Amino acid sequence: MARVQLRFSPIIPTIASFLLAALWGLSVFAGWGLEAFCEGGESASTCSQRLGTVSTVSGLFAALAACCTAAAWLLPWSRRDPRTFARLMGAGVLAWILAEGVLFLGGMLVR
């Protein structure tokens, strides 16, 4: 049985990682999260404080994602081996998705 190899440009997961990082950063630092999850009858400071806790937990996944993405591009052995590069970039994109998911689910619980 022949083995099928799918080749893709390394720029595709890199752009995906940067877009997810931008979405996460705007949600946490630019107030998108506050606009989305803290518009109720509750006081803004209480909701903001709880959303800050959720953002901190989400930030752990974001830090992991940033490290995986940086490692994929900066480590010489990763750049030379396409499988290692793909694994690191895949882990980075997955960690960004987890960071976004934690932020969204936590924001829904804060509401």
Short mmCIF file of C-alpha atoms in Angstrom, two decimals:
data_model
loop_
_atom_site.label_atom_id
_atom_site.label_comp_id
_atom_site.label_asym_id
_atom_site.label_seq_id
_atom_site.Cartn_x
_atom_site.Cartn_y
_atom_site.Cartn_z
CA MET A 1 0.00 0.00 0.00
CA ALA A 2 1.39 3.39 -0.97
CA ARG A 3 1.74 6.03 1.66
CA VAL A 4 0.23 9.41 0.81
CA GLN A 5 2.20 12.44 1.91
CA LEU A 6 0.40 15.71 2.23
CA ARG A 7 2.67 18.70 1.95
CA PHE A 8 1.55 22.14 3.03
CA SER A 9 3.22 25.45 3.25
CA PRO A 10 4.54 26.29 6.73
CA ILE A 11 3.01 29.74 6.38
CA ILE A 12 -0.54 28.35 6.68
CA PRO A 13 -0.32 27.19 10.33
CA THR A 14 1.80 30.24 11.13
CA ILE A 15 -0.88 32.60 9.86
CA ALA A 16 -3.54 30.60 11.70
CA SER A 17 -1.51 30.87 14.89
CA PHE A 18 -1.06 34.63 14.50
CA LEU A 19 -4.76 35.16 13.79
CA LEU A 20 -5.78 33.13 16.84
CA ALA A 21 -3.22 35.06 18.91
CA ALA A 22 -4.67 38.35 17.68
CA LEU A 23 -8.21 37.24 18.53
CA TRP A 24 -7.13 36.13 21.99
CA GLY A 25 -5.16 39.34 22.60
CA LEU A 26 -8.03 41.56 21.54
CA SER A 27 -10.45 39.59 23.69
CA VAL A 28 -8.25 39.88 26.76
CA PHE A 29 -6.45 43.21 26.41
CA ALA A 30 -8.65 45.36 24.16
CA GLY A 31 -11.89 44.83 26.05
CA TRP A 32 -13.68 42.55 23.60
CA GLY A 33 -14.23 40.05 26.40
CA LEU A 34 -15.74 42.70 28.67
CA GLU A 35 -18.08 43.83 25.91
CA ALA A 36 -19.15 40.29 25.15
CA PHE A 37 -19.60 38.89 28.65
CA CYS A 38 -20.13 41.77 31.08
CA GLU A 39 -23.21 43.52 29.73
CA GLY A 40 -25.82 42.67 32.28
CA GLY A 41 -27.41 44.02 35.41
CA GLU A 42 -24.40 43.00 37.46
CA SER A 43 -21.77 45.54 38.44
CA ALA A 44 -19.00 45.91 35.90
CA SER A 45 -16.21 45.61 38.47
CA THR A 46 -17.39 42.24 39.78
CA CYS A 47 -17.78 40.82 36.29
CA SER A 48 -14.46 42.30 35.22
CA GLN A 49 -12.72 40.71 38.18
CA ARG A 50 -14.16 37.26 37.43
CA LEU A 51 -13.34 37.62 33.74
CA GLY A 52 -9.79 38.52 34.75
CA THR A 53 -9.50 35.18 36.53
CA VAL A 54 -10.76 33.38 33.43
CA SER A 55 -8.28 35.34 31.31
CA THR A 56 -5.43 34.25 33.58
CA VAL A 57 -6.31 30.58 33.16
CA SER A 58 -6.69 31.09 29.42
CA GLY A 59 -3.33 32.86 29.42
CA LEU A 60 -1.59 29.65 30.48
CA PHE A 61 -2.72 27.98 27.25
CA ALA A 62 -1.83 31.11 25.29
CA ALA A 63 1.70 31.07 26.72
CA LEU A 64 2.06 27.40 25.77
CA ALA A 65 0.82 28.19 22.26
CA ALA A 66 3.26 31.06 21.84
CA CYS A 67 6.14 28.89 23.02
CA CYS A 68 5.24 26.06 20.60
CA THR A 69 4.95 28.47 17.68
CA ALA A 70 8.23 30.18 18.51
CA ALA A 71 9.99 26.85 19.01
CA ALA A 72 8.80 25.60 15.63
CA TRP A 73 10.43 28.56 13.89
CA LEU A 74 13.44 29.24 16.10
CA LEU A 75 14.87 25.81 16.90
CA PRO A 76 17.22 24.66 14.14
CA TRP A 77 16.30 20.98 14.43
CA SER A 78 12.63 21.87 14.05
CA ARG A 79 13.19 23.84 10.87
CA ARG A 80 15.19 20.98 9.34
CA ASP A 81 12.67 18.24 10.11
CA PRO A 82 9.22 18.83 8.57
CA ARG A 83 7.54 16.32 10.89
CA THR A 84 8.86 18.04 14.01
CA PHE A 85 7.89 21.44 12.64
CA ALA A 86 4.36 20.19 11.87
CA ARG A 87 4.00 18.68 15.35
CA LEU A 88 5.12 21.86 17.08
CA MET A 89 2.93 24.09 14.92
CA GLY A 90 -0.01 21.72 15.38
CA ALA A 91 0.47 21.80 19.13
CA GLY A 92 0.64 25.59 19.00
CA VAL A 93 -2.57 25.94 17.00
CA LEU A 94 -4.32 23.43 19.28
CA ALA A 95 -3.17 25.37 22.35
CA TRP A 96 -4.51 28.62 20.82
CA ILE A 97 -7.86 26.92 20.24
CA LEU A 98 -7.87 25.73 23.86
CA ALA A 99 -7.02 29.25 25.06
CA GLU A 100 -9.93 30.66 23.05
CA GLY A 101 -12.23 27.90 24.28
CA VAL A 102 -11.36 28.48 27.93
CA LEU A 103 -11.91 32.20 27.47
CA PHE A 104 -15.28 31.66 25.79
CA LEU A 105 -16.59 28.99 28.19
CA GLY A 106 -15.28 30.91 31.20
CA GLY A 107 -16.92 34.08 29.88
CA MET A 108 -20.21 32.26 29.51
CA LEU A 109 -19.93 31.05 33.10
CA VAL A 110 -19.07 34.56 34.31
CA ARG A 111 -22.30 35.80 32.78
#
